[in-house]
Coordinates of C-alpha atoms and ligand atoms in Angstrom, one line a residue:
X1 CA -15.0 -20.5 -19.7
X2 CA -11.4 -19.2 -18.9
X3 CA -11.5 -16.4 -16.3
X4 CA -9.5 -12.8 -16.6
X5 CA -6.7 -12.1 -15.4
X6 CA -5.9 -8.4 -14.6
X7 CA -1.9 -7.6 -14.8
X8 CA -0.6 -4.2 -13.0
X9 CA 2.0 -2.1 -13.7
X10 CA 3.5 -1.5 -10.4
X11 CA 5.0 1.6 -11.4
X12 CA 1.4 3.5 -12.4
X13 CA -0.8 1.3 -10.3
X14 CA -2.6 1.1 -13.6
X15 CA -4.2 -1.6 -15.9
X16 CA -1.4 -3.1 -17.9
X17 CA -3.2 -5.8 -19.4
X18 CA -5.8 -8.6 -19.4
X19 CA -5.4 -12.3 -19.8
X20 CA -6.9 -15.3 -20.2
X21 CA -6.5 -17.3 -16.7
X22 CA -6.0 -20.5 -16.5
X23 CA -7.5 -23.3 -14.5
X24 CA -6.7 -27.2 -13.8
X25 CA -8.2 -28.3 -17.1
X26 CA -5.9 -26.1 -19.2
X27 CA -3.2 -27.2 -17.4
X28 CA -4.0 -30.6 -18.2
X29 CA -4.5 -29.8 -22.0
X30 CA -1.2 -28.1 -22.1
X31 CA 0.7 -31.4 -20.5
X32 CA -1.3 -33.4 -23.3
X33 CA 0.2 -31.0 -26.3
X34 CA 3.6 -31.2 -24.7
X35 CA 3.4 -35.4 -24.2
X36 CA 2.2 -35.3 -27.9
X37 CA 5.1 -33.3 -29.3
X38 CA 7.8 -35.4 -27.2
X39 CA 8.6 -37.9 -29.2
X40 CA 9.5 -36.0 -32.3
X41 CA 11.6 -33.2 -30.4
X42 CA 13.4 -35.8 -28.7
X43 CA 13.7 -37.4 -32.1
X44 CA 15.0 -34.3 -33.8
X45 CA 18.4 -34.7 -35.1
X46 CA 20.5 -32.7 -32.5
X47 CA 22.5 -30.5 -35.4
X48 CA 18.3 -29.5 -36.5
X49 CA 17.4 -29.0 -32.6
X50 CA 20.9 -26.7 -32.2
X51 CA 19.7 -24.8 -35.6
X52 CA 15.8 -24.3 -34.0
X53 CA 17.6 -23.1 -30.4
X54 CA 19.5 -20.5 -32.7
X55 CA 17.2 -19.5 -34.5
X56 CA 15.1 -18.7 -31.3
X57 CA 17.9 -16.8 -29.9
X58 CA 18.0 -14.5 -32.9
X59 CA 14.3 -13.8 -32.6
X60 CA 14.7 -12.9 -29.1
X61 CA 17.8 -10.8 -30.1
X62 CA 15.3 -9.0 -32.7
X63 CA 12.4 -8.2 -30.7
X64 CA 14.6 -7.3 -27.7
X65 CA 13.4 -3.7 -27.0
X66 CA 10.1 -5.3 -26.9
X67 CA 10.5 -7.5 -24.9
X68 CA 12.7 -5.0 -22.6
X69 CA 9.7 -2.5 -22.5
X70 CA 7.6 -5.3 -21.7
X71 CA 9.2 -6.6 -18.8
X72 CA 9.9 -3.2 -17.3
X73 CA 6.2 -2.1 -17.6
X74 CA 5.4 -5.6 -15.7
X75 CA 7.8 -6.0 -13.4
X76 CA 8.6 -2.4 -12.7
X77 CA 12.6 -2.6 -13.1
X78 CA 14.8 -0.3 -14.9
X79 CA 14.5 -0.3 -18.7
X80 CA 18.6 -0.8 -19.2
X81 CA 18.3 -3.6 -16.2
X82 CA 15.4 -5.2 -18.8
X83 CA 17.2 -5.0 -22.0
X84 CA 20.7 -6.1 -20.2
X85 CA 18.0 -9.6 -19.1
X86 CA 16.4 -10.3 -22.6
X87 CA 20.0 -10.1 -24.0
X88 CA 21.0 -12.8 -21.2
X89 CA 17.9 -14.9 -22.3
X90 CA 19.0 -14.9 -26.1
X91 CA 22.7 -15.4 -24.6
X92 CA 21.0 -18.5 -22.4
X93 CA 19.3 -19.6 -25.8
X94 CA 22.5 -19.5 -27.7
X95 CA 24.9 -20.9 -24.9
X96 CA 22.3 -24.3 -25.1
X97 CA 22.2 -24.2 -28.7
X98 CA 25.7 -25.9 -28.6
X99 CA 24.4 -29.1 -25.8
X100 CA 22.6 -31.1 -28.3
X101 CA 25.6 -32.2 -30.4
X102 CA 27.2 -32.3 -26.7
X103 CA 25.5 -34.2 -24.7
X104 CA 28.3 -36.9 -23.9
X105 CA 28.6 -40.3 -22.3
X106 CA 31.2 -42.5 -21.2
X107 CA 32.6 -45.4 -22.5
X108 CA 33.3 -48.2 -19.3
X109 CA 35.8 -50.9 -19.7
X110 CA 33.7 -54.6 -18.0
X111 CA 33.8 -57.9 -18.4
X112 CA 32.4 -59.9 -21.6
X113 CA 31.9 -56.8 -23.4
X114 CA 31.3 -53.0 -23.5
X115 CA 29.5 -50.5 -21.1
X116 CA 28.6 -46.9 -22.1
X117 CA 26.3 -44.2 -21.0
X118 CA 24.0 -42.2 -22.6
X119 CA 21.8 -39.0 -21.9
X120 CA 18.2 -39.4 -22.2
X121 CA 15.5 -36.6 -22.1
X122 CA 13.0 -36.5 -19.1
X123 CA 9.8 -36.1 -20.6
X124 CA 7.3 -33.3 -19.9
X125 CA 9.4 -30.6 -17.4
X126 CA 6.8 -27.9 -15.5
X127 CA 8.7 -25.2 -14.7
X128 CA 7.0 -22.7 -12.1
X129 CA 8.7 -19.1 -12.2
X130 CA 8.5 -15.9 -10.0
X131 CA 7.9 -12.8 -10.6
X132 CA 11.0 -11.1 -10.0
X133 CA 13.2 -11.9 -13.2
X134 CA 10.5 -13.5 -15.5
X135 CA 11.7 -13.9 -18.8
X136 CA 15.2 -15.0 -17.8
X137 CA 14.5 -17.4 -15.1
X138 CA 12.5 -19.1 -17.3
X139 CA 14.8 -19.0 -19.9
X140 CA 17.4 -20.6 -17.5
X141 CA 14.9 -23.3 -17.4
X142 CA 14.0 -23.5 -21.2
X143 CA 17.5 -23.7 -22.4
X144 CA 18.7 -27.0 -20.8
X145 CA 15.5 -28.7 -20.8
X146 CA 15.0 -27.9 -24.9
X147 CA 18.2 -28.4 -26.0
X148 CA 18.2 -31.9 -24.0
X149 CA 14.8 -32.8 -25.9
X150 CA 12.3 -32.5 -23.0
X151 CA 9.0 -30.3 -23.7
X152 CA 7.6 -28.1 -21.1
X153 CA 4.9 -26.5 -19.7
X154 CA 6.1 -23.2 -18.2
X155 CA 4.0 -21.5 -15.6
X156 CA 4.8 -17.8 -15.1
X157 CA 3.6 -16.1 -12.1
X158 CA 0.7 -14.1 -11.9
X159 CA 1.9 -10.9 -11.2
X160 CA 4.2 -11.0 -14.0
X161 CA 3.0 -13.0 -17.1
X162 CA 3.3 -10.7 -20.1
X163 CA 6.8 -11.7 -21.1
X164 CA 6.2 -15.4 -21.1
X165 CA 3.4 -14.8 -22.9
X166 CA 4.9 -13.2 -25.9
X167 CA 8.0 -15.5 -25.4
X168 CA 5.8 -18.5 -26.6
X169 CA 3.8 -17.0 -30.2
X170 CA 8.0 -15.9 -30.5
X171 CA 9.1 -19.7 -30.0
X172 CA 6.4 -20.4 -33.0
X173 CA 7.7 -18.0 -35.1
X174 CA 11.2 -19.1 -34.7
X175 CA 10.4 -22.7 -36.0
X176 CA 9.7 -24.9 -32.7
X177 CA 7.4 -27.0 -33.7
X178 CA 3.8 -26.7 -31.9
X179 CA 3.4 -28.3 -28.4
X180 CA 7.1 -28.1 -27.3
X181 CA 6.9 -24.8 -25.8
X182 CA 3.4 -24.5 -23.3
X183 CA 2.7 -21.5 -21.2
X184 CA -0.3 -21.3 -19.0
X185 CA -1.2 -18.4 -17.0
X186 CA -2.8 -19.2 -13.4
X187 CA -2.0 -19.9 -9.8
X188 CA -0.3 -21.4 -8.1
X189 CA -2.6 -22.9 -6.1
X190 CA -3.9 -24.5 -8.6
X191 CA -1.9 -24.6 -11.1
X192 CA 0.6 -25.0 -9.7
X193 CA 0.0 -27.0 -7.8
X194 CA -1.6 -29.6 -10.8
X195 CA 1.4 -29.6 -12.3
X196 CA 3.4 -30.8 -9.3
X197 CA 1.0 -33.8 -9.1
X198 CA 0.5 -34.5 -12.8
X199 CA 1.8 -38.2 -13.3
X200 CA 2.5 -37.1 -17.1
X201 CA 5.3 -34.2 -15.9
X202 CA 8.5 -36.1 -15.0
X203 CA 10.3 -33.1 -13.3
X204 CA 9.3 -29.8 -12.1
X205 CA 12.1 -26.7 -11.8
X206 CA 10.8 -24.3 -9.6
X207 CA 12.3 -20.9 -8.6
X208 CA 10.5 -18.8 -5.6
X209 CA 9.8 -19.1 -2.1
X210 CA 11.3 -21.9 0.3
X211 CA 7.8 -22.5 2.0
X212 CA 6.7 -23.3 -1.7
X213 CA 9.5 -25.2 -2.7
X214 CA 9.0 -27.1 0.2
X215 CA 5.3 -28.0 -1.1
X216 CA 6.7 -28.8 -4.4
X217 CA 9.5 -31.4 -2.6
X218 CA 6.5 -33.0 -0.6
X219 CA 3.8 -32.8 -3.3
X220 CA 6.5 -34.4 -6.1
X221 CA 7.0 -36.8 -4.0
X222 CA 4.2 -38.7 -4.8
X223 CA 4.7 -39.7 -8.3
X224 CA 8.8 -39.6 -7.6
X225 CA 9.3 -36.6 -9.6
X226 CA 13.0 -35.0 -10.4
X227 CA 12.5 -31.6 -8.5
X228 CA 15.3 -28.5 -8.6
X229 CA 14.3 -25.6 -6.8
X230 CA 16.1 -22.2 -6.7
X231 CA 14.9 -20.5 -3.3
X232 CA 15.7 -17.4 -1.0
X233 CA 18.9 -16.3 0.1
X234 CA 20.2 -13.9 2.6
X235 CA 23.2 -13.2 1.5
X236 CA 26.4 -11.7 3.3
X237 CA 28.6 -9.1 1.7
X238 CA 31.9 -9.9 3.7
X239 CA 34.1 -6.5 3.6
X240 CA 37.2 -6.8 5.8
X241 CA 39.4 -3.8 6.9
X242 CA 42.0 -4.4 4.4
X243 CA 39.5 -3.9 1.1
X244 CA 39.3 -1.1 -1.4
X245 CA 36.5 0.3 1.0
X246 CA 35.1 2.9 -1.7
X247 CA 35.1 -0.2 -4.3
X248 CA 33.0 -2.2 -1.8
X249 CA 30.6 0.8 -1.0
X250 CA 29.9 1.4 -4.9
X251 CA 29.2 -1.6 -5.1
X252 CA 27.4 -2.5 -2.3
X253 CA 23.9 -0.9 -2.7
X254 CA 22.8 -2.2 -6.3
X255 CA 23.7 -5.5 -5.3
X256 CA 21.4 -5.4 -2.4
X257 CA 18.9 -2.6 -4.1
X258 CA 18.9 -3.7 -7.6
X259 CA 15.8 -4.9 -8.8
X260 CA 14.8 -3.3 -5.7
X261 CA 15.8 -5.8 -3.8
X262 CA 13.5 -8.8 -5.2
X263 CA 16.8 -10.8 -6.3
X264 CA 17.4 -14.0 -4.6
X265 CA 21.0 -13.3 -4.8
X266 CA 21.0 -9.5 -2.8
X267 CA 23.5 -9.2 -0.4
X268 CA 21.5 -8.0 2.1
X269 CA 23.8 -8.6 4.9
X270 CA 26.2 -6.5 4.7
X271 CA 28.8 -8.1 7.0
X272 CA 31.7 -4.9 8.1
X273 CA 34.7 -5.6 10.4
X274 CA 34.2 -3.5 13.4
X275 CA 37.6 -0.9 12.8
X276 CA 36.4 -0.3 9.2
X277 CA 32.6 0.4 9.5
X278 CA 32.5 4.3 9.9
X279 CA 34.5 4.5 7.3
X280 CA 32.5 2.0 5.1
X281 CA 29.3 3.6 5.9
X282 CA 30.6 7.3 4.9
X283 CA 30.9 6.4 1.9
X284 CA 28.3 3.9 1.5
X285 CA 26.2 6.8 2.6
X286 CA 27.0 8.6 -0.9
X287 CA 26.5 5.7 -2.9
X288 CA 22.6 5.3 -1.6
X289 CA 21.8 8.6 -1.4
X290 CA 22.9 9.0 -5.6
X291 CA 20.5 5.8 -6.4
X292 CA 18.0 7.2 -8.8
X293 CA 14.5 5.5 -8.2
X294 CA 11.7 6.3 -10.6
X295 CA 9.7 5.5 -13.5
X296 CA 11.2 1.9 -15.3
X297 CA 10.9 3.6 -18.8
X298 CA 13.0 6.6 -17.3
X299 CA 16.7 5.3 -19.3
X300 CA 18.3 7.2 -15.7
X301 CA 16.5 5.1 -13.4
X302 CA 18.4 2.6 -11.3
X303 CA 15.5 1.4 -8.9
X304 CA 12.0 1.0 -10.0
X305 CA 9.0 0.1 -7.4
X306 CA 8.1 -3.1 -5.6
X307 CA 5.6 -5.9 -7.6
X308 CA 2.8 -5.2 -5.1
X309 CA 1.2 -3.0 -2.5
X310 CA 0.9 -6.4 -0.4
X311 CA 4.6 -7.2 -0.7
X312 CA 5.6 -3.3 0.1
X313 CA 3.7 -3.9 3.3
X314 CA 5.5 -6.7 4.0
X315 CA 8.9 -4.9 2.7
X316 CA 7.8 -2.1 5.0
X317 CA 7.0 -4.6 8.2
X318 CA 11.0 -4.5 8.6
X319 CA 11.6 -1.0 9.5
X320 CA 9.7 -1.7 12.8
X321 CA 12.6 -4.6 14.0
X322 CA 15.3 -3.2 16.7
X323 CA 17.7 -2.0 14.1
X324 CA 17.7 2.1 13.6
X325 CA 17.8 3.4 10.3
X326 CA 21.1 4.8 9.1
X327 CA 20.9 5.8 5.8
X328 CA 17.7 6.4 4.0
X329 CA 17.4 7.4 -0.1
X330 CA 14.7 8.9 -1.9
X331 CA 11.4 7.6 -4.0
X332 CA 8.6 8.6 -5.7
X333 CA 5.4 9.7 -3.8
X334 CA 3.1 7.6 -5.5
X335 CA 0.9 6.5 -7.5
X336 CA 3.5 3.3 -8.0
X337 CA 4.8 0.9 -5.1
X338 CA 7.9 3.0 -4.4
X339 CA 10.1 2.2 -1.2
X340 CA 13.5 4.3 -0.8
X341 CA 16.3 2.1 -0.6
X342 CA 17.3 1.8 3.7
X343 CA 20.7 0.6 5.2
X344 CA 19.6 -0.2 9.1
X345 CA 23.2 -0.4 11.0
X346 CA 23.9 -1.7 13.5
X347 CA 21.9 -4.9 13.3
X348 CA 21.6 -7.3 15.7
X349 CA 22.3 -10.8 14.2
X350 CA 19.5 -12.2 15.9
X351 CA 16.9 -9.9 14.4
X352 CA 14.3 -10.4 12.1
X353 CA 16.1 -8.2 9.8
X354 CA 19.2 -10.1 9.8
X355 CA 17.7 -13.6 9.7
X356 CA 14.5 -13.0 7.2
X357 CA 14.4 -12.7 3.5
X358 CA 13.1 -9.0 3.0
X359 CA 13.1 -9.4 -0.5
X360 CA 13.5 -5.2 -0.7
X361 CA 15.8 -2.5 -0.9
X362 CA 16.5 -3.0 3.0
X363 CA 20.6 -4.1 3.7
X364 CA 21.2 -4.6 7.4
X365 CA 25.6 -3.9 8.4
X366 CA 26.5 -6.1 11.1
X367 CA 29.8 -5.7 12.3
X368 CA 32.3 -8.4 12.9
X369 CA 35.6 -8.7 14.4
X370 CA 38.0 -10.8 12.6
X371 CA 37.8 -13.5 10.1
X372 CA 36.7 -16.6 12.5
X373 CA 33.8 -14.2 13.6
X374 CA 33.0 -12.8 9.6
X375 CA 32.7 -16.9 8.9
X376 CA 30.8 -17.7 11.4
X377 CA 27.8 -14.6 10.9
X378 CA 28.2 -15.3 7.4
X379 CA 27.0 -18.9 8.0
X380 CA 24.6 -18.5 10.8
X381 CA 21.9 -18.4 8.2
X382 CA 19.2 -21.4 6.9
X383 CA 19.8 -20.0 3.7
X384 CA 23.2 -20.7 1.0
X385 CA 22.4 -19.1 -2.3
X386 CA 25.3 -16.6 -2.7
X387 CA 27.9 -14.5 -1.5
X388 CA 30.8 -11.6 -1.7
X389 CA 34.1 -10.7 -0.1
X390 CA 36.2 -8.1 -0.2
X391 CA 39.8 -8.1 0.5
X392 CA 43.5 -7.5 -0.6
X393 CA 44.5 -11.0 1.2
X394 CA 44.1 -13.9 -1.7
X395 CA 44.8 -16.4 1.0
X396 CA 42.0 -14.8 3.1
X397 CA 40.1 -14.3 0.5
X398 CA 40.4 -18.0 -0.6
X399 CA 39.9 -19.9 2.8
X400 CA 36.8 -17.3 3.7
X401 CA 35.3 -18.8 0.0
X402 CA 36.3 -22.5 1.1
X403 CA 34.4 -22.0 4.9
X404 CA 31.4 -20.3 3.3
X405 CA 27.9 -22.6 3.0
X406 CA 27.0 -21.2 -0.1
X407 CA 26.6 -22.2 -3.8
X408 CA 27.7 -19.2 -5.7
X409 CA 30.3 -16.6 -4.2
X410 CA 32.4 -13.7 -5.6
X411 CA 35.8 -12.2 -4.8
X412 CA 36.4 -8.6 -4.5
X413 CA 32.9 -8.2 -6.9
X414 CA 29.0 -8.6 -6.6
X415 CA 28.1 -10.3 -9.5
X416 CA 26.5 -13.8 -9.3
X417 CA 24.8 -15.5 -12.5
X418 CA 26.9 -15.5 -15.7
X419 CA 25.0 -18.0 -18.7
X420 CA 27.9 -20.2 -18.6
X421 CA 28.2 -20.7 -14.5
X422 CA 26.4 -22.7 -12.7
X423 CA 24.2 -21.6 -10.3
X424 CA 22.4 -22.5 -7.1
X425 CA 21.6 -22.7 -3.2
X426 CA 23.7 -25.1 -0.5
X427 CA 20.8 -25.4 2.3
X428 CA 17.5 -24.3 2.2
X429 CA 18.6 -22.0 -0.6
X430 CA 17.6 -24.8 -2.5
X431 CA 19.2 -27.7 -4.6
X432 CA 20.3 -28.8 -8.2
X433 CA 22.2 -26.2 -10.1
X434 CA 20.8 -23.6 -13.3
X435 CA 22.9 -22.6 -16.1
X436 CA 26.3 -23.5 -17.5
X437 CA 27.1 -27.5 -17.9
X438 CA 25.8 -28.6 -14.6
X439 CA 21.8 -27.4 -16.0
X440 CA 21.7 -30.5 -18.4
X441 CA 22.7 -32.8 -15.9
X442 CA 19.3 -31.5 -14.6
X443 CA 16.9 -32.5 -17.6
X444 CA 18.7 -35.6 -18.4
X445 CA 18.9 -39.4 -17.4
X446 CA 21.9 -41.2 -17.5
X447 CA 21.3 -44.4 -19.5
X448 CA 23.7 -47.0 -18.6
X449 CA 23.9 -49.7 -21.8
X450 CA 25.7 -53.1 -21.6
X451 CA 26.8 -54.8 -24.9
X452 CA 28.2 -58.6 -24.7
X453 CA 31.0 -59.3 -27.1
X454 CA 31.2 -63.0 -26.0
Ligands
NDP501 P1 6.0 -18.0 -4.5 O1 7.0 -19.0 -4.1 O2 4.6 -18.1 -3.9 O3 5.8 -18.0 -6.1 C1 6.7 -18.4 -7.0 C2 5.9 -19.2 -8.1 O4 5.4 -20.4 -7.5 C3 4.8 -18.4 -8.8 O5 4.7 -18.8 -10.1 C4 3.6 -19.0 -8.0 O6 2.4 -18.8 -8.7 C5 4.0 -20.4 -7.8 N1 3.3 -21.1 -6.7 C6 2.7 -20.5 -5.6 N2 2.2 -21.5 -4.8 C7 2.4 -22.7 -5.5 C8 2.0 -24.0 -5.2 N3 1.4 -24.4 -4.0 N4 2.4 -25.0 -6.0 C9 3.1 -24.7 -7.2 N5 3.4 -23.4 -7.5 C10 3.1 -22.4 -6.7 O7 6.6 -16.6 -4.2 P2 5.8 -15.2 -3.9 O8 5.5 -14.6 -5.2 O9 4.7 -15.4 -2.9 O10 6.9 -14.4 -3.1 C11 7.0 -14.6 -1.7 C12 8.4 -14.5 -1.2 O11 9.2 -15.6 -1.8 C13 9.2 -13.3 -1.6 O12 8.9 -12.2 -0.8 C14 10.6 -13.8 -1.5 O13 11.0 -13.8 -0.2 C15 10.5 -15.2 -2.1 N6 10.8 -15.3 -3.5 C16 12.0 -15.7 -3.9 C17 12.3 -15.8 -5.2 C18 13.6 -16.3 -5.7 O14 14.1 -15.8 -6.8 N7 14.2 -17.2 -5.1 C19 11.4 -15.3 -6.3 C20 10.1 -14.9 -5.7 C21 9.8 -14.9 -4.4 P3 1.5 -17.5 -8.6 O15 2.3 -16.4 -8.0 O16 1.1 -17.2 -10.0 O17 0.3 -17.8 -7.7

């Protein structure tokens, strides 16, 4: 018999909800459902697989404040941060919705006749998602590897299962067929780790940890799986003297602080050349201190609480490194796993806190000198997800972005992930690309055919 599964809400410390948890076996069933509805998605017309991907994006669109309450009760982020992610998983839905009729070859000119490729689905895809954006990195996931007619199993994490949950009776409801859309709840030890061996999955997309992702490389392995994995980042917010400084300080603390700071893509280096970093941290000093953490349901809030009281301790483990705290803003008292959003300066670049994902509302400013020296911090790093920098130099601007090991950067701005860009890590950050065109390549095969005309 299925165990329970107890979900928190990290904001009450409360009983959210109970699940069924899942072991080996159900994983195994669920593979079995998916391998049994493959042949017929794949074999969907791709105009009738587009219609079904729309049609799923308007149910999403529908049930959005459900959703959004959902996920901000689970995951304990702000209620407008939810809603603005469920719209970006119906956006994901939609964006997909035009691959099917897409999905193009080439024609190659050879000898004794006429060469072309196709796209093939994979199979069975497990994807394995975190806890920190749920429903839309799964979503990232579900969109390329439906439209290009693979089924999946998706396994959400533990902590944070709810969404997914609901995401799949919704799928039904929209018109995908049974079996194409499989979510089993249980960990990843486990499961997890079943699905990485299964020899019925063909590809597993996995978003969390490195040391995980490293498992899932090594354990794929075995049965030559296609593996993309999204990992940690430590990312450097590059601010040079000659920037609109109070830009780059409003900026600057929700892109290290939002989603309190469980975002693969924080800046949470905050890299300041030396004759501009009083300056900068004046005003970045006003721009934490206004961050409004409390309750997720609270429409004002801009910070909710940590998943976990394990992961606050480990959150927490960081203010004991050799880098004093400069600016400190304020959170709840508790019940809830609240942690006021801290700016240590200056950090040394050796220090834990400079080198290790915190994964919290913790930015470290390390100075720099001048652009060779900004470069150089910036890449002194195993990780390469993401990346800002601010200046009123283009040139500058564009040969810092050329010398930079990272996958996604922006100029003068902190966003990172937009439906139709891709997105992913250089280095340990990870490897293969989510979202825009790139994703397909992904959940595909390229089918090389050769025809004789003679
Ligand atoms: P994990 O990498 O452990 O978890 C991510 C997903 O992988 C979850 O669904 C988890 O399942 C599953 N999983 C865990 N172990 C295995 C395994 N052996 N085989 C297959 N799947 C597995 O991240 P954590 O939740 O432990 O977070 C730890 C740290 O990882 C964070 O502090 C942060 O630094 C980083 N992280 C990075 C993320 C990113 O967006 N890049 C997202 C989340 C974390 P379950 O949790 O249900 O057991």
């Amino acid at each position: 018999m299925a165990q329970a599964l107890t979900v928190i809400e990290p904001a009450t410390e409360a009983v959210l909800d109970t699940v069924e948890r899942a072991g080996v076996a159900e994983v195994d069933e669920a593979v079995a459902r998916a391998r049994a509805a493959f042949p017929a998605w794949r074999g969907l017309s791709p105009g009738s697989r587009a219609e079904l991907l729309h049609a799923l994006a308007d149910a999403l669109t529908e049930r959005r404040e459900e959703l959004a309450v959902l996920e901000a009760r689970n995951a304990g982020k702000p209620i407008a941060d939810a809603r603005g992610e469920i719209g970006m998983v119906a956006a994901t839905f939609r964006y997909y919705a035009g691959a099917p009729e897409r999905l193009l070859g080439h024609t190659i000119p050879v000898a004794g006749g006429q060469a072309f490729t196709i796209r093939e689905p994979l199979g069975v895809v497990g994807l394995i998602v975190p806890w920190n954006f749920p429903l839309t990195i799964a979503g990232w996931k579900l969109g390329p590897a439906l439209a290009a007619g693979n089924t999946v199993v998706l396994k959400p994490a533990e902590l944070t299962p709810l969404t997914a949950l609901r995401f799949s009776e919704i799928a039904l409801e929209a018109g995908l067929p049974e079996g194409v859309v499989n979510v089993v709840v249980g960990p990843g030890s486990t499961c997890g780790a079943r699905m990485v061996e299964h020899p019925d999955i063909a590809k597993i997309a996995f978003t969390g940890s490195t040391e995980v992702g490293r498992s899932i490389a090594a354990g794929a392995a075995a049965t030559i799986k296609r593996v993309t994995l999204e990992l940690g980042g430590k990312s450097p917010n590059i601010v040079f003297a000659d920037a609109d400084l109070a830009a780059a300080a409003d900026s600057a603390p929700l892109a290290v602080f939002g989603n309190a700071g469980q975002d693969c893509c924080a800046r949470s280096r905050i890299l300041v050349q030396s004759s501009a970093v009083d300056r900068f941290m004046a005003l970045l000093e006003d721009s934490v201190e206004s961050i409004r953490v409390g309750d997720p349901l609270d429409e004002s809030s801009q910070m909710g609480p940590l998943i976990s009281a394990g992961h606050r301790e480990t959150v927490a483990s960081f203010l004991d490194a050799d880098a004093p705290v400069a600016i400190r803003g304020s959170a709840p008292e508790g019940p809830g796993y609240w942690f006021a959003p801290t700016v240590l300066c200056p950090v040394d670049p050796g220090s834990r806190a400079a080198r290790e994902e915190i994964f919290g509302p913790i930015a470290a400013v390390i100075p720099f000198r001048d652009e060779e020296d900004a470069v150089r911090l910036a890449n002194d790093t195993i990780y390469g997800l993401s990346g800002s920098i601010w200046t009123r130099d283009g040139a500058r601007a564009l040969r810092v972005a050329r010398a930079l090991d990272t996958g996604v950067l922006s100029i003068n701005s902190n966003t990172s992930v937009r439906v139709s860009t891709p997105f992913g890590g250089f280095k340990q950050s990870g490897y293969g690309r989510e979202l825009g065109p790139d994703a397909l390549d992904a959940y595909t095969e390229v089918k090389s055919i050769y025809y004789a005309t003679t």
